[in-house]
mmCIF file of C-alpha atoms and ligand atoms in Angstrom:
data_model
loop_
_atom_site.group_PDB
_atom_site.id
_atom_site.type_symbol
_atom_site.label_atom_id
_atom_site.label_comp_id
_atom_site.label_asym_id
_atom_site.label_seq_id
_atom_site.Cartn_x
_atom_site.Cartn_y
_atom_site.Cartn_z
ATOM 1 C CA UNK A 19 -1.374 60.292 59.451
ATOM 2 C CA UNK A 20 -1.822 57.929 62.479
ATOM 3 C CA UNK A 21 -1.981 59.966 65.706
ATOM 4 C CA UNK A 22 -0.665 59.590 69.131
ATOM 5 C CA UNK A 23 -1.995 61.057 72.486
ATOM 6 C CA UNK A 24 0.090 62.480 75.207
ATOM 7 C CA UNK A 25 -0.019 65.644 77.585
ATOM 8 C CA UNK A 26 3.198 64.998 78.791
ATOM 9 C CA UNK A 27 6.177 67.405 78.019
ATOM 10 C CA UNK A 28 8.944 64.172 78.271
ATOM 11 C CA UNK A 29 7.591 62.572 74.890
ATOM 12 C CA UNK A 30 9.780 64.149 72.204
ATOM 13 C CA UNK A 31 7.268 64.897 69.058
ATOM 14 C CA UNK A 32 10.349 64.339 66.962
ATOM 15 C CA UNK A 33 10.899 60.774 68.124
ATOM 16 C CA UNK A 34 7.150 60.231 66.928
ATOM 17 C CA UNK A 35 7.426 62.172 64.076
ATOM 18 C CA UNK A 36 10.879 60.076 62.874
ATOM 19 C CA UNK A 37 8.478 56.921 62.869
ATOM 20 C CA UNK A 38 5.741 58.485 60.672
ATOM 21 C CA UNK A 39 3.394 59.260 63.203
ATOM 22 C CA UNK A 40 1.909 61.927 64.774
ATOM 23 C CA UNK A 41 1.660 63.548 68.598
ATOM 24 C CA UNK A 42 -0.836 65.465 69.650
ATOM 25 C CA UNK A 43 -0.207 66.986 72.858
ATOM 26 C CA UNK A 44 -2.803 67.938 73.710
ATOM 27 C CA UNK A 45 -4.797 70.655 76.752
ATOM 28 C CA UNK A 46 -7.800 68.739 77.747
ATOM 29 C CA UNK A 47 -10.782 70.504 78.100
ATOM 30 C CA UNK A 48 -12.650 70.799 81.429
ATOM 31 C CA UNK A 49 -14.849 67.695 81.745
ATOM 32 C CA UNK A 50 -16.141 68.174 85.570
ATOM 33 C CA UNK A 51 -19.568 67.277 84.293
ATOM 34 C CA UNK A 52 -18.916 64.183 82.115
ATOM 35 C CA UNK A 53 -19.529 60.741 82.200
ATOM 36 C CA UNK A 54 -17.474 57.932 82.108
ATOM 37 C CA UNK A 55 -13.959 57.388 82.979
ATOM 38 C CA UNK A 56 -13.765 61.324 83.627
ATOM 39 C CA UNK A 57 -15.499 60.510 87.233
ATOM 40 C CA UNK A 58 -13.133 58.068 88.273
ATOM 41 C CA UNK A 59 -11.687 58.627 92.094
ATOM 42 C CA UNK A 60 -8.519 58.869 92.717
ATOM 43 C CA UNK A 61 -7.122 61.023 90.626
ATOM 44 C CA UNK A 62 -6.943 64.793 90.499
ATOM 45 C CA UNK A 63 -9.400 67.067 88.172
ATOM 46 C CA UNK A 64 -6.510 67.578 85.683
ATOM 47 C CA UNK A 65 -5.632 63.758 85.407
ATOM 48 C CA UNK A 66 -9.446 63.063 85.496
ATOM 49 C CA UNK A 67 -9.694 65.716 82.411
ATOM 50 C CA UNK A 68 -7.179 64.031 80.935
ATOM 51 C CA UNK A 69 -8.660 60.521 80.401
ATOM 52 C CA UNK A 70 -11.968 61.718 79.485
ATOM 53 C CA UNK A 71 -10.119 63.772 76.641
ATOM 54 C CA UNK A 72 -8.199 60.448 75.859
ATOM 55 C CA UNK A 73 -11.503 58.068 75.719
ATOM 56 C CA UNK A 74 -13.303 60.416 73.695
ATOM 57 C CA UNK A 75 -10.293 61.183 70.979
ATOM 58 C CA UNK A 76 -10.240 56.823 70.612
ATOM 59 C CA UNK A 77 -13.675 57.101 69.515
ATOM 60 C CA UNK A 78 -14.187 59.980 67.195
ATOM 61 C CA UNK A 79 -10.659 60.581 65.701
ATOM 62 C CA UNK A 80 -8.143 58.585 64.141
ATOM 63 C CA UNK A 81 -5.912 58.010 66.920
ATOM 64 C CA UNK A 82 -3.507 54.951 67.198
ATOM 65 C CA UNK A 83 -2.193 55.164 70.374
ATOM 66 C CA UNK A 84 -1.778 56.854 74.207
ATOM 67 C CA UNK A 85 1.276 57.525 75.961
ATOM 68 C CA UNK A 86 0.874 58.162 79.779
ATOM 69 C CA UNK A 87 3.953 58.892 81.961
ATOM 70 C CA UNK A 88 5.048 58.424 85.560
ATOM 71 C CA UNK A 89 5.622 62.302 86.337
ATOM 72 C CA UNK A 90 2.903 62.017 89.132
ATOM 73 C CA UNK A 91 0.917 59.434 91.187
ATOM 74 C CA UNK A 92 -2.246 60.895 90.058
ATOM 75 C CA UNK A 93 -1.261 60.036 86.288
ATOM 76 C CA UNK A 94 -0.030 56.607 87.053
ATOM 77 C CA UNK A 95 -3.440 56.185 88.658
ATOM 78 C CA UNK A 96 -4.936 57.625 85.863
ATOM 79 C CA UNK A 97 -2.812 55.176 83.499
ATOM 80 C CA UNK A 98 -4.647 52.409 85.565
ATOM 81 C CA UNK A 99 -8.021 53.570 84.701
ATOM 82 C CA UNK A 100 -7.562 53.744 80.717
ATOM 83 C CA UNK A 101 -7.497 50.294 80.175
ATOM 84 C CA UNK A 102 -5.759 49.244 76.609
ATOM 85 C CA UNK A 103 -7.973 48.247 73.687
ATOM 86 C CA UNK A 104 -6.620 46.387 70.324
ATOM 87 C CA UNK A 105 -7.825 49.624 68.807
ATOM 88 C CA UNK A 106 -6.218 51.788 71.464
ATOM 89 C CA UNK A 107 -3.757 50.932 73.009
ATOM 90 C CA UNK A 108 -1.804 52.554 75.851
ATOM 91 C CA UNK A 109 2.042 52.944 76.986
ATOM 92 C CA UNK A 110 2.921 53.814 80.779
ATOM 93 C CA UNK A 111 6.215 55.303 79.724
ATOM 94 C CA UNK A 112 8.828 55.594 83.076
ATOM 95 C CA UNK A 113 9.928 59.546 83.131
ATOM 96 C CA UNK A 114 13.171 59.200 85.507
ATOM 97 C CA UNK A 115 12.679 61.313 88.706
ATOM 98 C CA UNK A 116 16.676 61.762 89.114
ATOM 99 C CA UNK A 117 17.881 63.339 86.227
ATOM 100 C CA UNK A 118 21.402 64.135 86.888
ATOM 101 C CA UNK A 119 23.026 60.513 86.965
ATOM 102 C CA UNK A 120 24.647 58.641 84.165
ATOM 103 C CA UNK A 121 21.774 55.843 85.615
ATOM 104 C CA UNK A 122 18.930 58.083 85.013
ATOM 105 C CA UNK A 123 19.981 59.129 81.878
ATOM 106 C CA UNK A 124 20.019 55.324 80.867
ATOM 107 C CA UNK A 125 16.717 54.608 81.916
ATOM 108 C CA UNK A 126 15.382 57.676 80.212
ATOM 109 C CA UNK A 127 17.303 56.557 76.886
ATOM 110 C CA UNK A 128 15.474 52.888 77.760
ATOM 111 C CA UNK A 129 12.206 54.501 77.980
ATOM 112 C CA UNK A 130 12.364 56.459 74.562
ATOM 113 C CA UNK A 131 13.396 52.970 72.443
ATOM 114 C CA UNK A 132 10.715 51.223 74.033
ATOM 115 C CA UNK A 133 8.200 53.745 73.112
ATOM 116 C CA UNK A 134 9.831 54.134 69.669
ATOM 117 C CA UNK A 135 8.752 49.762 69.728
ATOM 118 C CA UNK A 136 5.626 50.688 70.677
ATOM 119 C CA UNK A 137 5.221 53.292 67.729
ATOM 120 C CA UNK A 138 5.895 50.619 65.313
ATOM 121 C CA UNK A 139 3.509 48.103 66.862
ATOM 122 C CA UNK A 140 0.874 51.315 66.014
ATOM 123 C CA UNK A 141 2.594 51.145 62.500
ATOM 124 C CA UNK A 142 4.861 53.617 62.630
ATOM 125 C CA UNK A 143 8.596 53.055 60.959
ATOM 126 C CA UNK A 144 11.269 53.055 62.669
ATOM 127 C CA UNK A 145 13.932 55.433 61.731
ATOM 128 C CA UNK A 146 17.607 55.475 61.163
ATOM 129 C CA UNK A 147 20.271 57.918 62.614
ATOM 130 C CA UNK A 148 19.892 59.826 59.629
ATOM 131 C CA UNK A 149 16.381 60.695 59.770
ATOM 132 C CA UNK A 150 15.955 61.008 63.103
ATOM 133 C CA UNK A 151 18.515 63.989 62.675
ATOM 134 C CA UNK A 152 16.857 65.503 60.309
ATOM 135 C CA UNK A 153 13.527 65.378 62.183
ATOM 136 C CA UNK A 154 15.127 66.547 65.268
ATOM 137 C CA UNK A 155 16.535 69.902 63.598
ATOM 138 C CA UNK A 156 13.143 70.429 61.961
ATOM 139 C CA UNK A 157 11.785 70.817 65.494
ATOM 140 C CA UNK A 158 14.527 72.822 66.958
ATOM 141 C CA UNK A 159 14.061 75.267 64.013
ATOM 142 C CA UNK A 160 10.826 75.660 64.838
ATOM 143 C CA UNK A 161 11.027 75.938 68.698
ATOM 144 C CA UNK A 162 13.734 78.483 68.011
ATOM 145 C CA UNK A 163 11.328 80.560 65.951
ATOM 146 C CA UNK A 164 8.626 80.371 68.791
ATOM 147 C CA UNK A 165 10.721 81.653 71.201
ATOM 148 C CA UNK A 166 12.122 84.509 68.820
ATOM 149 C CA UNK A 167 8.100 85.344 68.654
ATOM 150 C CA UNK A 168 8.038 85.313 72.605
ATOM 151 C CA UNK A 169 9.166 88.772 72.974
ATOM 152 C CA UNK A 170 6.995 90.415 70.514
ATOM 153 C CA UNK A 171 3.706 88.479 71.792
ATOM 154 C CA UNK A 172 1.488 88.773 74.757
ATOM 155 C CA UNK A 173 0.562 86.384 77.251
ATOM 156 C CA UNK A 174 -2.178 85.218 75.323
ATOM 157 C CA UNK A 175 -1.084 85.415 72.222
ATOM 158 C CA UNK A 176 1.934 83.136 73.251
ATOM 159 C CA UNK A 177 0.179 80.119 74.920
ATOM 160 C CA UNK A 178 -2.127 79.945 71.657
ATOM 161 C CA UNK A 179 0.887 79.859 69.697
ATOM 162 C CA UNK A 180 2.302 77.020 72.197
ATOM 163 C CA UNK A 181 -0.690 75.211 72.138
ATOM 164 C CA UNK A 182 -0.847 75.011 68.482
ATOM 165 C CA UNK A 183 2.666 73.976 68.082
ATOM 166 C CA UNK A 184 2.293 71.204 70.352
ATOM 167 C CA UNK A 185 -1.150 70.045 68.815
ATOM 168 C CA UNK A 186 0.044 70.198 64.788
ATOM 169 C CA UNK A 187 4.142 70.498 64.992
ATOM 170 C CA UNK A 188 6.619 72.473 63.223
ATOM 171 C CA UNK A 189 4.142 73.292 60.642
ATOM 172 C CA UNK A 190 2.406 76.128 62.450
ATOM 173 C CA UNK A 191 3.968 79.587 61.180
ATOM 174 C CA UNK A 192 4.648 81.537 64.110
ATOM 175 C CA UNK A 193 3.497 85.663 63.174
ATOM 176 C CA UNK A 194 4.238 87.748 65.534
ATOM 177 C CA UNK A 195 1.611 90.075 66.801
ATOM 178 C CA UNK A 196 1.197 93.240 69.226
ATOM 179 C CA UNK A 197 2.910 92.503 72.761
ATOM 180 C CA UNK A 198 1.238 93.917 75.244
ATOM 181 C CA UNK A 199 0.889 97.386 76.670
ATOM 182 C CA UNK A 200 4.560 98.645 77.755
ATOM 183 C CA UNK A 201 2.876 99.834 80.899
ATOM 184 C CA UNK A 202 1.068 96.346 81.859
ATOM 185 C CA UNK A 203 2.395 94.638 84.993
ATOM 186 C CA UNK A 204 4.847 92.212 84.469
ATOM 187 C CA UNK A 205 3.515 88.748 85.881
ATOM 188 C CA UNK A 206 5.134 85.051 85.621
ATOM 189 C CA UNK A 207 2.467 82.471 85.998
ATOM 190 C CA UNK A 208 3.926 79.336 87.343
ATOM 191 C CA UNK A 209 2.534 75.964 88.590
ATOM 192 C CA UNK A 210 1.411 72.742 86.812
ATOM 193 C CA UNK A 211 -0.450 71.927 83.689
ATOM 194 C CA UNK A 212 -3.456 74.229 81.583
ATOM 195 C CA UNK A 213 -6.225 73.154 80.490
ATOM 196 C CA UNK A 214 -7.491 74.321 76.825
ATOM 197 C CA UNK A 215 -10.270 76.845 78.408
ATOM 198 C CA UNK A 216 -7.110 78.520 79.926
ATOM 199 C CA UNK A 217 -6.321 80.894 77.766
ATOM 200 C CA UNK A 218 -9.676 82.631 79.546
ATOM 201 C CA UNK A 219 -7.374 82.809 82.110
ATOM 202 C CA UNK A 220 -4.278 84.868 80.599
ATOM 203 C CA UNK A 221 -7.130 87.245 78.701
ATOM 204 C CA UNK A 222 -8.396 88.192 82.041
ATOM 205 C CA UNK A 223 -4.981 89.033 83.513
ATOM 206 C CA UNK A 224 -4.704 91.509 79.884
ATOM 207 C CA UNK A 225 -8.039 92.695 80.699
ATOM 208 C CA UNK A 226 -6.839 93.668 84.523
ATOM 209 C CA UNK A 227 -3.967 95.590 83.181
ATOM 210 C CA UNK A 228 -1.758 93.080 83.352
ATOM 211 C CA UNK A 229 0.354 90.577 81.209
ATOM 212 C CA UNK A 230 2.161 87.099 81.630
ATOM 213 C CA UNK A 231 6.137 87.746 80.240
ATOM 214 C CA UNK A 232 6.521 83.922 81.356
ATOM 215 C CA UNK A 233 4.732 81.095 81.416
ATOM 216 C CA UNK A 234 6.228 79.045 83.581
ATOM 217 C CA UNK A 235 3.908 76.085 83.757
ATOM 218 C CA UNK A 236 4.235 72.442 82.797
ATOM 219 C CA UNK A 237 2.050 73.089 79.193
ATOM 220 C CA UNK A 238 4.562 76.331 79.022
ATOM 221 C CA UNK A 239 7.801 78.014 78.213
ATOM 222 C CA UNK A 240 9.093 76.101 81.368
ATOM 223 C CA UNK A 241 8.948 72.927 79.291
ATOM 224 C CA UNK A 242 10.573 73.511 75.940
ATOM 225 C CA UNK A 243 13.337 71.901 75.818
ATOM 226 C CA UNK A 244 16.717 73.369 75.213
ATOM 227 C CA UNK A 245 18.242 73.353 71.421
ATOM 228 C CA UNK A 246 20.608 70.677 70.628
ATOM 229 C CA UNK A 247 24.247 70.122 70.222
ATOM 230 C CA UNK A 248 24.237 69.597 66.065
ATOM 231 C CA UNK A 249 27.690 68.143 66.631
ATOM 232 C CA UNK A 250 26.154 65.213 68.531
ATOM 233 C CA UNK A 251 23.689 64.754 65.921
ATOM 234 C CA UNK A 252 25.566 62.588 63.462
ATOM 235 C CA UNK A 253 26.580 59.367 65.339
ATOM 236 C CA UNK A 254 24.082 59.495 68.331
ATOM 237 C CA UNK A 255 20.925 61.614 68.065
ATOM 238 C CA UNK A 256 18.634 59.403 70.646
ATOM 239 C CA UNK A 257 21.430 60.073 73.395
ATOM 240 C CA UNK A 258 21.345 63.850 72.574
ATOM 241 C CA UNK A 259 17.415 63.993 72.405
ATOM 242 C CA UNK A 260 17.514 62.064 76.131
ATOM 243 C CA UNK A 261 20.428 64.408 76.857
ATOM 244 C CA UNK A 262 18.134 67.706 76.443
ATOM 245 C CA UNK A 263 14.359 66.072 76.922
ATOM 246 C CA UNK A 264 16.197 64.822 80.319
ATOM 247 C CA UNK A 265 16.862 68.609 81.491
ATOM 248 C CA UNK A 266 13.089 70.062 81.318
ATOM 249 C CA UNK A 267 13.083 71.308 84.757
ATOM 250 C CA UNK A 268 10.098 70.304 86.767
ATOM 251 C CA UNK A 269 8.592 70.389 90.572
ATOM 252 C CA UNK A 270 8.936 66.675 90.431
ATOM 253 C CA UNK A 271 12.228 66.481 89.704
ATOM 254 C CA UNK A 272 14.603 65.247 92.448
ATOM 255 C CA UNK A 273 16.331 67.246 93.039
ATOM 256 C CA UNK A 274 14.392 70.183 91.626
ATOM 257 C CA UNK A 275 16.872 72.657 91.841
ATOM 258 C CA UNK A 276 17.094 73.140 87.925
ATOM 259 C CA UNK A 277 13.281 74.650 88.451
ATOM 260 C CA UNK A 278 14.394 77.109 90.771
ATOM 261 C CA UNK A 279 17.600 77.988 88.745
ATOM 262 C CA UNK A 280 15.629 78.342 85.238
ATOM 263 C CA UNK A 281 13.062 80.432 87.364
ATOM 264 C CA UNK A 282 15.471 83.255 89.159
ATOM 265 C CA UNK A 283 16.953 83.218 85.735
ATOM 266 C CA UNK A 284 13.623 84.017 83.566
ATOM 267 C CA UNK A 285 11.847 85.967 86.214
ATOM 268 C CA UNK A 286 15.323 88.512 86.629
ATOM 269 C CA UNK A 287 15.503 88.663 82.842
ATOM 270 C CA UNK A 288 11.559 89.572 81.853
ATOM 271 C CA UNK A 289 11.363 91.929 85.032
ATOM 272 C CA UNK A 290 8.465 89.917 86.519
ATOM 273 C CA UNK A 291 6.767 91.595 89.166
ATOM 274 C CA UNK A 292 4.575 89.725 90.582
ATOM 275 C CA UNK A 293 3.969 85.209 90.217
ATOM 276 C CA UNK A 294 0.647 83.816 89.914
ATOM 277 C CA UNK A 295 1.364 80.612 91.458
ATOM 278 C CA UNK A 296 -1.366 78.521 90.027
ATOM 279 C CA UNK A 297 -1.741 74.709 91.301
ATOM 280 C CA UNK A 298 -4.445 71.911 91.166
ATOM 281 C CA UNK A 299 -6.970 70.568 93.931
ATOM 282 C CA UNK A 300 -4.648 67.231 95.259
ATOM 283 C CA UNK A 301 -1.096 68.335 93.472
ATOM 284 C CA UNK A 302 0.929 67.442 96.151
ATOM 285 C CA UNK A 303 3.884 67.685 93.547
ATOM 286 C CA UNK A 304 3.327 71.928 92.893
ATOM 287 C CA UNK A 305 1.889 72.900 95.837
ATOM 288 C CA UNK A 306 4.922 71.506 98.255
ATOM 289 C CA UNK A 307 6.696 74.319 96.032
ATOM 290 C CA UNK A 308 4.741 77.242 97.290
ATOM 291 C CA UNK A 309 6.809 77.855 100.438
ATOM 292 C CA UNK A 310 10.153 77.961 98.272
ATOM 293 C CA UNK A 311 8.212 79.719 95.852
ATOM 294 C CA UNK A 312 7.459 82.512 97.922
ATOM 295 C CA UNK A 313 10.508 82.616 99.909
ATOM 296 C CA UNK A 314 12.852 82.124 97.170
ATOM 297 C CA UNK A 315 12.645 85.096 94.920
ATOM 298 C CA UNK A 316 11.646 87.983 96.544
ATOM 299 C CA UNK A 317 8.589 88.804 94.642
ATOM 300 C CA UNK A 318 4.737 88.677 95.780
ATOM 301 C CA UNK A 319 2.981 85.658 95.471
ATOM 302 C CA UNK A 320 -0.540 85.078 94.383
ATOM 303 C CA UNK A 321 -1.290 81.333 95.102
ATOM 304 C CA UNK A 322 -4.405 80.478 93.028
ATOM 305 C CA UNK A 323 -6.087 76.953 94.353
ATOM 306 C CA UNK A 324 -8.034 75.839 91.321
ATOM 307 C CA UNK A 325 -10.180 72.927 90.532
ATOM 308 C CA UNK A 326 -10.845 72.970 86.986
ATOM 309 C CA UNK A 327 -9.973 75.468 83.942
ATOM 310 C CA UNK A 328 -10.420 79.181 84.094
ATOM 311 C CA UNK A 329 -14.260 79.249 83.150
ATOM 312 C CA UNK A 330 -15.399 76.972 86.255
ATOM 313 C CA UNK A 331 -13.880 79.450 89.010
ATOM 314 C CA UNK A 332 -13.831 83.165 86.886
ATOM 315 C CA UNK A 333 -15.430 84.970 88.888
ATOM 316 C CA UNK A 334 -13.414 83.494 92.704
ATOM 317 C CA UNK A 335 -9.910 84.128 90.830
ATOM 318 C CA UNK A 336 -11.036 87.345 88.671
ATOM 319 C CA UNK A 337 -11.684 89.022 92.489
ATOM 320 C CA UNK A 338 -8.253 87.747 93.944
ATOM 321 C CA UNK A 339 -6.178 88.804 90.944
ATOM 322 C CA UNK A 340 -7.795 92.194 90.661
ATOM 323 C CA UNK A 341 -6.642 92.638 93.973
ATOM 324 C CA UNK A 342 -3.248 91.247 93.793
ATOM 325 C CA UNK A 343 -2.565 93.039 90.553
ATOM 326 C CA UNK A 344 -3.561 96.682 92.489
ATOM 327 C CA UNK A 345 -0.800 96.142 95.165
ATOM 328 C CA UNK A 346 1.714 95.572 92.321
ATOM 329 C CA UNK A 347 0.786 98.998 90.716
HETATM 330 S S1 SF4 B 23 -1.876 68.527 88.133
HETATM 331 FE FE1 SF4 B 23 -0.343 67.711 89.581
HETATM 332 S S2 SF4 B 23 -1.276 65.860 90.446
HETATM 333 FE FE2 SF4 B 23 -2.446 66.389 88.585
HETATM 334 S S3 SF4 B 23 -1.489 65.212 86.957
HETATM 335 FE FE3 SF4 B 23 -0.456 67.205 86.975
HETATM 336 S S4 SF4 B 23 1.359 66.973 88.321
HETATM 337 FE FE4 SF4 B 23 -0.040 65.223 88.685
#
């Protein structure tokens, strides 16, 4: 099956998977060292990681197409630096910043037919009511069972689960395994997007005595969207799908407040007891959070300044979480 390359939480799977295609959303891998687009200026070392992931897929794997969305500047910029090819070619989808309007809503809806025209120009079919329904409760079947498995996994074990899901779709089976020690401090990670070497990062938190009950970052729990109303299913599932896909709370969200609700929420519910606030050399868009971050919930804050995955900066953030996870003890 054709595939299509995103990182970005606003492009349903379903909607691709309705048309007979594929997403893979993907965690790039750290590419600091890299050639090619990878160096390009201008953009931060996530975005950067995230076209040198996208020009080597074109090349080695059958991929059809590459969705890029306005959350950011950094991945509009990067949008501008993946040019389209006949054999690759690539959508700058608009991802509404205002969410709560009728107006936004409508945009959002605009944005998801579009893609679904550029999904057939990639060869995809495009699907009626019907099917789309059916595809759309596939995937909320399986979401639900992921987050059923969220209270009997670790940290770890949880973000491979996620990132499998979001790679291959509602065909991963999600087995539960051990949770973590009872005694293990509670933490929330929070902040923007992981890269694949990240799950280094959650292992060393285990292997400090410590476990993440909540991934609150933009390739985590903080991202799934909601289930959806099955009674709005039958006439008009694309207005449901915008309806839910158009609530993923966000930093960049304006206003943001949902983030901060779904956050006092989780982090009162798992017992958190301490947030890793992790954010991204030049992401204006998290780290403007940190002050409300730290001032909002009444927990201690461990802001982690990174410039890469886990592997590139071990042993600087191994030190500074050892530390931080002793004062929570
Ligand atoms: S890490 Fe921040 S600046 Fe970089 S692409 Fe993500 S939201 Fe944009």
């Amino acid at each position: 099956m054709k595939t299509v390359l995103s990182t970005c939480p606003y492009v349903p799977p379903e909607w691709v998977a309705a048309h007979d295609l594929r997403l893979r959303r993907f965690r790039p891998g750290d590419a600091r060292s890299a050639a090619g687009l990878a160096g390009g200026a201008g953009v931060c070392p996530y975005a950067r990681d995230v076209l040198r992931a996208m020009e080597a897929a074109s090349v080695t794997e059958d991929t059809a197409g590459v969705v890029i969305t306005t959350v950011c500047d950094q991945m509009r910029r990067a949008a501008g630096l993946l040019p389209g090819t006949d054999s690759r070619p690539v959508l700058l989808m608009n991802v509404p910043t205002t969410w709560q309007t009728p107006a936004g809503q409508q945009i959002y809806v605009s944005e998801l037919r579009r893609l679904g025209r550029f999904l057939v120009s990639l060869g995809g079919r495009a699907p009626d009511d019907r099917r789309l329904a059916d595809t759309m409760v596939a995937y909320d079947q399986a979401r639900f069972a992921l987050k059923e498995c969220r209270r009997r996994c670790s940290g770890s074990r949880f973000s491979r689960l996620l990132a499998e899901f979001d790679e291959q779709g509602p065909g991963v089976s999600f087995s539960p395994s051990a949770s973590g020690p009872a005694d293990a401090v509670k933490l929330a990670l929070v902040g923007g997007p992981l890269w694949a070497e990240d799950a280094e990062l959650f292992e060393i938190i285990e292997s400090l005595g410590g476990n993440v009950v909540l991934d609150a970052t933009t390739s985590g729990e903080l991202v799934m969207p909601d289930a959806y109303d099955r009674s709005h299913l039958a006439d008009r599932p694309l207005e449901e799908m915008a309806r839910v896909y158009g609530r993923i709370p966000d930093a960049f969200r304006r206003p943001n407040r949902a983030l901060f609700e779904w956050l006092g929420r989780e982090l009162a519910a798992r017992g958190v007891q301490g947030i890793v606030f992790r954010t991204c050399l030049w992401c204006d868009t998290w780290v403007a959070e940190l002050v409300r971050i730290r001032e909002g919930f009444g927990l201690p804050v461990l802001h982690l300044d990174v410039d890469g995955a886990t592997p590139g900066c071990r042993t600087r953030i191994s030190g500074r979480l050892q530390a931080f996870m002793e004062v929570l003890r």
